[in-house]
Each structure stands twice: as C-alpha cells, then as structure tokens.
C-alpha cells in the first residue's frame, strides 16, 4: 500500500467531497472516517471485464480521504475500494473486495445483479447469510460504476424558474414512466423517459389541465430489492436509492450507459417544462438507501465506506430502522447532513429544479435520543441555506418510528402533506355514506369543515397559514380516486406478498359492488363521488395535489400499493383508451382548476376570518335553512350537509364583494338548501355541480331554496345582477 503523504501547511484541509477541478487536474475526496486506506478504481471500458487500475488516495484528515486523480475526466468510469476493520458488532463492515459507488457520483452506469459477491458478508450456495463473516469474493462484475459528467456541457439558454407562489400552486404528482408510457402522441422510442416529460403532448396536457407544479416520484439513481428481483418484479416507484447526485439512467431515452446524455436529457425536460411555466419538484429519499439492513443487504456504497457514520446503528452494530426499509441514514452526523445539502444544491443549481418533497421526513430530524426535533440541525440548515430556503420544501410528515406522526409540526418554510385532510374528505364523501346506508352513524361535518378551511389547528402556528397544507385525497401510495369509489378492500395479490402489503385503512366505499360493475346506477354513483372528491380537493383552502390520472378516472384494479407494478396497472391511459365518462371527468377537472384560479378568495395565504375584514377572506357556515351553524350542529354525527360561504371585502372598494358558496351534501336523498344572504350579492350563479342532471331553476338569490341531489357538491358564485342588494346581517 502506498504510504500516506504527511500533512503540510496548506495541504491538510480536505477539499469538497466528490470531484472538483483544479489547475492540476481532478481531485477526488471521499468520507470514510474509520477506514485505513481508500483506493479509487479506474476502468478502461464499459464491459464487466474492463481492466481495473487502482490508485490510492494519499491524503487524509477529519475522516476524509483525497488526492489528485487527473484521469477523472468526463466519461471516466470509476469505483472505490475501502480498507478498514471488519467488526460487525461495532458497526464496521469494511471490505476491499467490494467495489463501491462514490456517494457523490454525478453519473451511475450499470445495474446491480444480486449474486453472492455483492454482499460484504458471506452468503453461501444455499443463499443463507452469515452476517458476521467477511466475504472475500470480488463484486466488480455485479455492481454499477460511478461516472464523471460535465454539467457545463448543457446549454440552458434563457431558462427562467417559474417561481409560482404557493397561493397559485396546483401540484400534479406523477411517475416518469407511468405518465408517458401510453401517450399516443409521444414517439414510441421516447415513451416512459425524461425526453417524454418535455414532449409538447405531455407539456400540453399539463398546461391544459391548469396544474402549475409537476412533482416527480424519485429520479435519483436507484435499484430494485433482491426479493422483488426473485419474484420477477422491479421497484417501480424508485424509493430505493443508490446515489443522491445522479439521475436514474433507466428513465433515459438516451443510452443508459452514457451518463452525460442521461443528465442532459433530464435537464432538457426541466427546461421544456419551465418554458411552459411549469415547476418541477422532486420526491427525494434521504431517509434510507438501497443497501437494506447490515445483516441482509448488499454492500454497494455507504455500508462499505463507513457504515457507522452513514447509518443509525445500535450498540451492537445493528441498524435502527424507522423507515421500514432496513436502514436509516444518520442525519445526526454533520458530514451526512453536508452530503444531503450538497445533493439538494446540485439539483437546484445544476438541474434547475424548483423544490423537493422529502419522503419520511421525520427520519431526517430525529436527534440523538431518536425523538423528532423541530430544531434539528438539518431543518435549521434548510431554513437558513441561501439556496435551499428559497425553493419549495414539502415534508411527508411521518415515518414508522416511535411517535412518527408529525403532521403540522415542521417549521416554516416547509409545507406538508396533510393526511388529516385526506382522511376527513374520504370519510365524509365515502366511508360515512356507506356506513349510513348500512344503518350506522357518521362523523358529522366538524372535521371536514376544519380541513376545508385550511387546517388552522395544524398549521396556525408560526404564521404558516393554509399554504403550509398540501391537501391530497390520493397519492402514489394508496388507491386512485376511481378505486376509492370501487373497492373497500385492497387487492394487491399481483405484488406477490399474499395481499399482506399496503394500508388497510382506506376509508373507501365501493357503492355496493366490489370492483368493476356494469350496473348503470352503480357507475353513475361512483362517477359522482369522484367529482365530489375532486371538487372538494380543488376548492379547499391550502395547496391541492392531484395524483396523475385521477383527472381521467385511472384505476389500478384495487391495488393500493403498486410500488412494484411497471405496466398497465400504473400507466396512464390517453385519448381513445378513455371511456366517455373519463373524458367528461377530465373536462370537469379542467373547469375546477380554472375556477380555483378565477376565485382568489379560495387562494389566500392567511386563514379565513369570521368577520368582514378588508383584504381578508371571510368564511361562515350555514345549515339547510340558511341559519348559522350552532355548536350542537358541529357535534351532530348525523349531519350530512354543509354550506360554506366565503366573501371578500376589497381595500380599494368596500362596496365591491367577491363571494362563493360551497354546498356539500353527503346524504342519500335530495335536500333543499335555503341560500344565505351576503352583502353585495343579489343572485347566485351555479358554476359547478357534481350531479348528473341537477334540478333546473332560475338564477337563485338569497333566501331562495335550491334542491341538491344525493351525495352532491355544488358551487355558486355571487353576482350583483338580477336581485337587489341584501343586508349583511347574520341570517336566522
């Protein structure tokens, strides 16, 4: 082994981790605090048999190893080998026989093949693991390579970040492959790729729909778990990260072996979306990696570099798992925090992304006592970083660890997925309706009203406001919107886990038939319920998030955990593949998004007030007779009708009012609602209804009765025409 170079003045300070350019050539730095030696391995070709040349990193300080490696020019393939103690009981699993990915690699080429050689510990011929015994077989033929890329090679032109305010934001959660694989107007060779994301047909769908922000499921380099590979499946969602600085090569139309082309293709998609005014948010998985647990998983990167530093381990060297994926990245360690921040900055500065959604975010903010801390160093760093604090930051505010549910507890400027909103909307429109038809009672309207108004109980502190609530009814994890109305039980048999996987509490209602039905009445009721859910989502205070395909009634056949289904189960249908009701639903969704955009009083950064205050939206609640809801109404579990009236007094013209009435009726029969009085409103114009054939009526005014169909949502917008101005006194 080459001797280390003794520290000299000016040479004892480590450079930034990863590859940096100097006048003398490329410099590589790697964090391996407990290593005794680190080698960079250069490969002279793309094949598994490419010649490997090992170069020692001769300088070390503060747990970082570095040296000049002039051969690391763009296109070069390389890996790492790390020498050090093999002491599993203390969390040390160094094994120089295993080729490792550079955690800072900006390109990853090749696949993981789960041969016994990829495990740092011995896996015998029968497949049995011996986690305390070091394996001496070389893994190079079975693991990917790190690749050097040149970010300056891409021409961004006049790219401008859309900078969509939170009050204007409508999020659309999608998968690179799922969104584009079946689109007939995308050339076949581009479908399912980054290039397809930027294709005019896909961009046109997003702009026509009116969404502002595309949230992509993980695009960091990832691999599939061994158990999935054994079942002939793959990790479709991508929550199984190999590297945090490189895009997943499998999503490229370009040759996946050409890392530079992969990087440039993703940048091209972002540039095309920005030209259309659409932001790009990435779902990022910094809470765990693809290496699974130390006793079962492969040694691909972090485990072999420095398991004790990169992962949360107990006193016996075993993983502390609060992610459900075998390991937890240890974001208590300053250098690990640094890695995550460096990764995030790279995606903002080099890929021009507009924000991030953090998977299992509490796992990133657990302190040394394992408790969630709002003042965790990582969260403070995000709040104070001059680059990252200015992009959209969204937390998935739960993990599977102790006290892992933290909705409403993340600091500004975070917004959060609001699971309380999801559950309340599903319960009101679906679970409680089904329960009532079976002779049971529901949960009333109190919880739904709180969520509709922006969830002040969760986000009212720290001046966060309703824009801290990312409202969702569906997401990639769970039933689609259409499946919520067609299934009461999960049907995940295709995943190969005997239907044990996936969430059991879906708060869905199948409208009397489990699965597909040819009964026209069942179909009509389901379609109306889908429209109810969409209207509630798009007209609530907060930030709405649509799941891709919900706008056109996509089904997954009742699979509520389609993480390993890469096929028509998860791919969106388009055009001629859509049934008439699906095309009508798409038109309804466009109209609802447009209505939200038109009605500024639905999109305020602050919570609505009860009093008429200039510049603020006022919100009041009424019963079917036009009277104000009293305390006993809020606690009535049988109440199935809610009338919300929002109006705004303008600073510059106190006599001018904007007003909207949201009429939500989740009862099984028709009902008549007396319309409330709002100063400046002489009539109400019906702008949306989920009913198939609403009762015809003249333009209704304050005090008039309006018939609402069973389980229906109606939206009225105030008008000064056709009726005299009424007083602003509270009715009833």
PDB file of N, CA, C and O in Angstrom, residues 217-263:
ATOM      1  N   UNK A 217     -42.066  11.370  -8.845  1.00  0.00           N
ATOM      2  CA  UNK A 217     -41.555  10.319  -7.983  1.00  0.00           C
ATOM      3  C   UNK A 217     -40.051  10.182  -8.218  1.00  0.00           C
ATOM      4  O   UNK A 217     -39.529  10.668  -9.218  1.00  0.00           O
ATOM      5  N   UNK A 218     -39.312   9.520  -7.324  1.00  0.00           N
ATOM      6  CA  UNK A 218     -37.844   9.612  -7.315  1.00  0.00           C
ATOM      7  C   UNK A 218     -37.188   9.413  -8.683  1.00  0.00           C
ATOM      8  O   UNK A 218     -37.497   8.479  -9.414  1.00  0.00           O
ATOM      9  N   UNK A 219     -36.253  10.320  -8.972  1.00  0.00           N
ATOM     10  CA  UNK A 219     -35.420  10.193 -10.169  1.00  0.00           C
ATOM     11  C   UNK A 219     -33.948  10.051  -9.805  1.00  0.00           C
ATOM     12  O   UNK A 219     -33.099  10.002 -10.695  1.00  0.00           O
ATOM     13  N   UNK A 220     -33.618  10.011  -8.519  1.00  0.00           N
ATOM     14  CA  UNK A 220     -32.256   9.654  -8.121  1.00  0.00           C
ATOM     15  C   UNK A 220     -31.973   8.218  -8.568  1.00  0.00           C
ATOM     16  O   UNK A 220     -32.881   7.379  -8.633  1.00  0.00           O
ATOM     17  N   UNK A 221     -30.717   7.934  -8.856  1.00  0.00           N
ATOM     18  CA  UNK A 221     -30.332   6.576  -9.244  1.00  0.00           C
ATOM     19  C   UNK A 221     -30.796   5.589  -8.180  1.00  0.00           C
ATOM     20  O   UNK A 221     -30.559   5.778  -6.985  1.00  0.00           O
ATOM     21  N   UNK A 222     -31.473   4.529  -8.617  1.00  0.00           N
ATOM     22  CA  UNK A 222     -31.998   3.542  -7.668  1.00  0.00           C
ATOM     23  C   UNK A 222     -31.897   2.155  -8.268  1.00  0.00           C
ATOM     24  O   UNK A 222     -31.582   1.972  -9.451  1.00  0.00           O
ATOM     25  N   UNK A 223     -32.178   1.154  -7.438  1.00  0.00           N
ATOM     26  CA  UNK A 223     -32.197  -0.230  -7.897  1.00  0.00           C
ATOM     27  C   UNK A 223     -33.357  -0.955  -7.228  1.00  0.00           C
ATOM     28  O   UNK A 223     -34.018  -0.410  -6.337  1.00  0.00           O
ATOM     29  N   UNK A 224     -33.611  -2.168  -7.659  1.00  0.00           N
ATOM     30  CA  UNK A 224     -34.683  -2.979  -7.072  1.00  0.00           C
ATOM     31  C   UNK A 224     -34.143  -3.838  -5.938  1.00  0.00           C
ATOM     32  O   UNK A 224     -32.956  -4.201  -5.924  1.00  0.00           O
ATOM     33  N   UNK A 225     -35.013  -4.193  -5.006  1.00  0.00           N
ATOM     34  CA  UNK A 225     -34.630  -5.037  -3.884  1.00  0.00           C
ATOM     35  C   UNK A 225     -34.492  -6.490  -4.343  1.00  0.00           C
ATOM     36  O   UNK A 225     -35.180  -6.928  -5.273  1.00  0.00           O
ATOM     37  N   UNK A 226     -33.619  -7.259  -3.694  1.00  0.00           N
ATOM     38  CA  UNK A 226     -33.431  -8.671  -4.085  1.00  0.00           C
ATOM     39  C   UNK A 226     -34.729  -9.474  -4.092  1.00  0.00           C
ATOM     40  O   UNK A 226     -34.950 -10.286  -4.987  1.00  0.00           O
ATOM     41  N   UNK A 227     -35.597  -9.242  -3.097  1.00  0.00           N
ATOM     42  CA  UNK A 227     -36.840 -10.017  -3.033  1.00  0.00           C
ATOM     43  C   UNK A 227     -37.727  -9.757  -4.244  1.00  0.00           C
ATOM     44  O   UNK A 227     -38.399 -10.665  -4.741  1.00  0.00           O
ATOM     45  N   UNK A 228     -37.742  -8.524  -4.735  1.00  0.00           N
ATOM     46  CA  UNK A 228     -38.525  -8.224  -5.929  1.00  0.00           C
ATOM     47  C   UNK A 228     -37.928  -8.892  -7.157  1.00  0.00           C
ATOM     48  O   UNK A 228     -38.648  -9.436  -8.000  1.00  0.00           O
ATOM     49  N   UNK A 229     -36.613  -8.842  -7.267  1.00  0.00           N
ATOM     50  CA  UNK A 229     -35.947  -9.473  -8.408  1.00  0.00           C
ATOM     51  C   UNK A 229     -36.254 -10.966  -8.435  1.00  0.00           C
ATOM     52  O   UNK A 229     -36.529 -11.547  -9.491  1.00  0.00           O
ATOM     53  N   UNK A 230     -36.247 -11.586  -7.273  1.00  0.00           N
ATOM     54  CA  UNK A 230     -36.545 -13.020  -7.197  1.00  0.00           C
ATOM     55  C   UNK A 230     -37.966 -13.322  -7.663  1.00  0.00           C
ATOM     56  O   UNK A 230     -38.235 -14.397  -8.216  1.00  0.00           O
ATOM     57  N   UNK A 231     -38.895 -12.371  -7.463  1.00  0.00           N
ATOM     58  CA  UNK A 231     -40.282 -12.577  -7.882  1.00  0.00           C
ATOM     59  C   UNK A 231     -40.529 -12.117  -9.314  1.00  0.00           C
ATOM     60  O   UNK A 231     -41.667 -12.119  -9.781  1.00  0.00           O
ATOM     61  N   UNK A 232     -39.479 -11.690 -10.002  1.00  0.00           N
ATOM     62  CA  UNK A 232     -39.629 -11.231 -11.372  1.00  0.00           C
ATOM     63  C   UNK A 232     -40.257  -9.858 -11.476  1.00  0.00           C
ATOM     64  O   UNK A 232     -40.804  -9.491 -12.519  1.00  0.00           O
ATOM     65  N   UNK A 233     -40.160  -9.063 -10.409  1.00  0.00           N
ATOM     66  CA  UNK A 233     -40.718  -7.722 -10.368  1.00  0.00           C
ATOM     67  C   UNK A 233     -39.601  -6.702 -10.225  1.00  0.00           C
ATOM     68  O   UNK A 233     -38.422  -7.054 -10.126  1.00  0.00           O
ATOM     69  N   UNK A 234     -39.970  -5.430 -10.195  1.00  0.00           N
ATOM     70  CA  UNK A 234     -38.975  -4.373 -10.032  1.00  0.00           C
ATOM     71  C   UNK A 234     -39.530  -3.287  -9.131  1.00  0.00           C
ATOM     72  O   UNK A 234     -40.748  -3.188  -8.922  1.00  0.00           O
ATOM     73  N   UNK A 235     -38.650  -2.467  -8.608  1.00  0.00           N
ATOM     74  CA  UNK A 235     -39.082  -1.333  -7.795  1.00  0.00           C
ATOM     75  C   UNK A 235     -39.497  -0.211  -8.740  1.00  0.00           C
ATOM     76  O   UNK A 235     -38.664   0.556  -9.214  1.00  0.00           O
ATOM     77  N   UNK A 236     -40.784  -0.144  -9.018  1.00  0.00           N
ATOM     78  CA  UNK A 236     -41.301   0.822  -9.987  1.00  0.00           C
ATOM     79  C   UNK A 236     -41.258   2.244  -9.445  1.00  0.00           C
ATOM     80  O   UNK A 236     -40.898   3.183 -10.158  1.00  0.00           O
ATOM     81  N   UNK A 237     -41.621   2.434  -8.187  1.00  0.00           N
ATOM     82  CA  UNK A 237     -41.676   3.781  -7.634  1.00  0.00           C
ATOM     83  C   UNK A 237     -40.304   4.422  -7.510  1.00  0.00           C
ATOM     84  O   UNK A 237     -40.171   5.629  -7.640  1.00  0.00           O
ATOM     85  N   UNK A 238     -39.271   3.641  -7.189  1.00  0.00           N
ATOM     86  CA  UNK A 238     -37.928   4.186  -7.105  1.00  0.00           C
ATOM     87  C   UNK A 238     -37.480   4.633  -5.728  1.00  0.00           C
ATOM     88  O   UNK A 238     -36.453   5.317  -5.607  1.00  0.00           O
ATOM     89  N   UNK A 239     -38.178   4.222  -4.679  1.00  0.00           N
ATOM     90  CA  UNK A 239     -37.780   4.617  -3.323  1.00  0.00           C
ATOM     91  C   UNK A 239     -36.729   3.647  -2.780  1.00  0.00           C
ATOM     92  O   UNK A 239     -36.900   3.036  -1.723  1.00  0.00           O
ATOM     93  N   UNK A 240     -35.619   3.530  -3.482  1.00  0.00           N
ATOM     94  CA  UNK A 240     -34.580   2.566  -3.111  1.00  0.00           C
ATOM     95  C   UNK A 240     -33.253   3.071  -3.668  1.00  0.00           C
ATOM     96  O   UNK A 240     -32.660   2.488  -4.572  1.00  0.00           O
ATOM     97  N   UNK A 241     -32.769   4.166  -3.102  1.00  0.00           N
ATOM     98  CA  UNK A 241     -31.729   4.982  -3.707  1.00  0.00           C
ATOM     99  C   UNK A 241     -30.351   4.337  -3.670  1.00  0.00           C
ATOM    100  O   UNK A 241     -29.904   3.827  -2.642  1.00  0.00           O
ATOM    101  N   UNK A 242     -29.663   4.435  -4.826  1.00  0.00           N
ATOM    102  CA  UNK A 242     -28.239   4.065  -4.930  1.00  0.00           C
ATOM    103  C   UNK A 242     -27.332   5.277  -4.748  1.00  0.00           C
ATOM    104  O   UNK A 242     -26.263   5.173  -4.152  1.00  0.00           O
ATOM    105  N   UNK A 243     -27.729   6.396  -5.322  1.00  0.00           N
ATOM    106  CA  UNK A 243     -26.891   7.591  -5.259  1.00  0.00           C
ATOM    107  C   UNK A 243     -27.732   8.846  -5.331  1.00  0.00           C
ATOM    108  O   UNK A 243     -28.712   8.909  -6.085  1.00  0.00           O
ATOM    109  N   UNK A 244     -27.346   9.856  -4.566  1.00  0.00           N
ATOM    110  CA  UNK A 244     -28.142  11.066  -4.412  1.00  0.00           C
ATOM    111  C   UNK A 244     -27.765  12.190  -5.370  1.00  0.00           C
ATOM    112  O   UNK A 244     -28.385  13.255  -5.347  1.00  0.00           O
ATOM    113  N   UNK A 245     -26.752  11.975  -6.195  1.00  0.00           N
ATOM    114  CA  UNK A 245     -26.283  13.043  -7.077  1.00  0.00           C
ATOM    115  C   UNK A 245     -26.487  12.715  -8.555  1.00  0.00           C
ATOM    116  O   UNK A 245     -26.195  13.551  -9.406  1.00  0.00           O
ATOM    117  N   UNK A 246     -26.952  11.523  -8.866  1.00  0.00           N
ATOM    118  CA  UNK A 246     -27.065  11.070 -10.250  1.00  0.00           C
ATOM    119  C   UNK A 246     -28.511  10.755 -10.596  1.00  0.00           C
ATOM    120  O   UNK A 246     -29.225  10.152  -9.795  1.00  0.00           O
ATOM    121  N   UNK A 247     -28.973  11.136 -11.794  1.00  0.00           N
ATOM    122  CA  UNK A 247     -30.320  10.732 -12.219  1.00  0.00           C
ATOM    123  C   UNK A 247     -30.365   9.261 -12.578  1.00  0.00           C
ATOM    124  O   UNK A 247     -29.360   8.672 -12.996  1.00  0.00           O
ATOM    125  N   UNK A 248     -31.555   8.675 -12.425  1.00  0.00           N
ATOM    126  CA  UNK A 248     -31.733   7.264 -12.742  1.00  0.00           C
ATOM    127  C   UNK A 248     -31.606   7.058 -14.246  1.00  0.00           C
ATOM    128  O   UNK A 248     -32.377   7.620 -15.040  1.00  0.00           O
ATOM    129  N   UNK A 249     -30.635   6.247 -14.653  1.00  0.00           N
ATOM    130  CA  UNK A 249     -30.347   6.069 -16.080  1.00  0.00           C
ATOM    131  C   UNK A 249     -31.451   5.320 -16.802  1.00  0.00           C
ATOM    132  O   UNK A 249     -31.633   5.488 -18.012  1.00  0.00           O
ATOM    133  N   UNK A 250     -32.221   4.491 -16.090  1.00  0.00           N
ATOM    134  CA  UNK A 250     -33.262   3.702 -16.720  1.00  0.00           C
ATOM    135  C   UNK A 250     -34.410   4.517 -17.263  1.00  0.00           C
ATOM    136  O   UNK A 250     -35.239   3.999 -18.027  1.00  0.00           O
ATOM    137  N   UNK A 251     -34.496   5.790 -16.911  1.00  0.00           N
ATOM    138  CA  UNK A 251     -35.554   6.658 -17.412  1.00  0.00           C
ATOM    139  C   UNK A 251     -35.128   7.452 -18.647  1.00  0.00           C
ATOM    140  O   UNK A 251     -35.874   8.335 -19.088  1.00  0.00           O
ATOM    141  N   UNK A 252     -33.988   7.185 -19.179  1.00  0.00           N
ATOM    142  CA  UNK A 252     -33.488   7.966 -20.309  1.00  0.00           C
ATOM    143  C   UNK A 252     -33.824   7.299 -21.631  1.00  0.00           C
ATOM    144  O   UNK A 252     -33.741   6.072 -21.767  1.00  0.00           O
ATOM    145  N   UNK A 253     -34.192   8.111 -22.625  1.00  0.00           N
ATOM    146  CA  UNK A 253     -34.296   7.612 -23.993  1.00  0.00           C
ATOM    147  C   UNK A 253     -32.906   7.402 -24.567  1.00  0.00           C
ATOM    148  O   UNK A 253     -32.699   6.546 -25.424  1.00  0.00           O
ATOM    149  N   UNK A 254     -31.952   8.173 -24.083  1.00  0.00           N
ATOM    150  CA  UNK A 254     -30.556   8.004 -24.484  1.00  0.00           C
ATOM    151  C   UNK A 254     -30.023   6.684 -23.944  1.00  0.00           C
ATOM    152  O   UNK A 254     -30.645   6.031 -23.101  1.00  0.00           O
ATOM    153  N   UNK A 255     -28.869   6.289 -24.429  1.00  0.00           N
ATOM    154  CA  UNK A 255     -28.207   5.080 -23.960  1.00  0.00           C
ATOM    155  C   UNK A 255     -27.954   5.202 -22.459  1.00  0.00           C
ATOM    156  O   UNK A 255     -27.249   6.121 -22.026  1.00  0.00           O
ATOM    157  N   UNK A 256     -28.527   4.323 -21.637  1.00  0.00           N
ATOM    158  CA  UNK A 256     -28.303   4.423 -20.187  1.00  0.00           C
ATOM    159  C   UNK A 256     -26.834   4.345 -19.795  1.00  0.00           C
ATOM    160  O   UNK A 256     -26.469   4.799 -18.704  1.00  0.00           O
ATOM    161  N   UNK A 257     -26.004   3.779 -20.672  1.00  0.00           N
ATOM    162  CA  UNK A 257     -24.576   3.704 -20.376  1.00  0.00           C
ATOM    163  C   UNK A 257     -23.883   5.040 -20.572  1.00  0.00           C
ATOM    164  O   UNK A 257     -22.746   5.216 -20.136  1.00  0.00           O
ATOM    165  N   UNK A 258     -24.560   5.987 -21.235  1.00  0.00           N
ATOM    166  CA  UNK A 258     -23.983   7.313 -21.496  1.00  0.00           C
ATOM    167  C   UNK A 258     -24.498   8.278 -20.436  1.00  0.00           C
ATOM    168  O   UNK A 258     -25.526   8.934 -20.610  1.00  0.00           O
ATOM    169  N   UNK A 259     -23.803   8.375 -19.328  1.00  0.00           N
ATOM    170  CA  UNK A 259     -24.277   9.178 -18.196  1.00  0.00           C
ATOM    171  C   UNK A 259     -24.421  10.646 -18.556  1.00  0.00           C
ATOM    172  O   UNK A 259     -25.320  11.333 -18.051  1.00  0.00           O
ATOM    173  N   UNK A 260     -23.546  11.151 -19.410  1.00  0.00           N
ATOM    174  CA  UNK A 260     -23.653  12.552 -19.819  1.00  0.00           C
ATOM    175  C   UNK A 260     -24.970  12.789 -20.554  1.00  0.00           C
ATOM    176  O   UNK A 260     -25.674  13.780 -20.308  1.00  0.00           O
ATOM    177  N   UNK A 261     -25.339  11.879 -21.445  1.00  0.00           N
ATOM    178  CA  UNK A 261     -26.586  12.021 -22.189  1.00  0.00           C
ATOM    179  C   UNK A 261     -27.795  11.908 -21.269  1.00  0.00           C
ATOM    180  O   UNK A 261     -28.804  12.593 -21.472  1.00  0.00           O
ATOM    181  N   UNK A 262     -27.713  11.054 -20.262  1.00  0.00           N
ATOM    182  CA  UNK A 262     -28.803  10.917 -19.293  1.00  0.00           C
ATOM    183  C   UNK A 262     -29.023  12.229 -18.550  1.00  0.00           C
ATOM    184  O   UNK A 262     -30.158  12.716 -18.419  1.00  0.00           O
ATOM    185  N   UNK A 263     -27.932  12.809 -18.067  1.00  0.00           N
ATOM    186  CA  UNK A 263     -28.012  14.080 -17.343  1.00  0.00           C
ATOM    187  C   UNK A 263     -28.607  15.163 -18.240  1.00  0.00           C
ATOM    188  O   UNK A 263     -29.516  15.908 -17.844  1.00  0.00           O
TER     189      UNK A 263
END
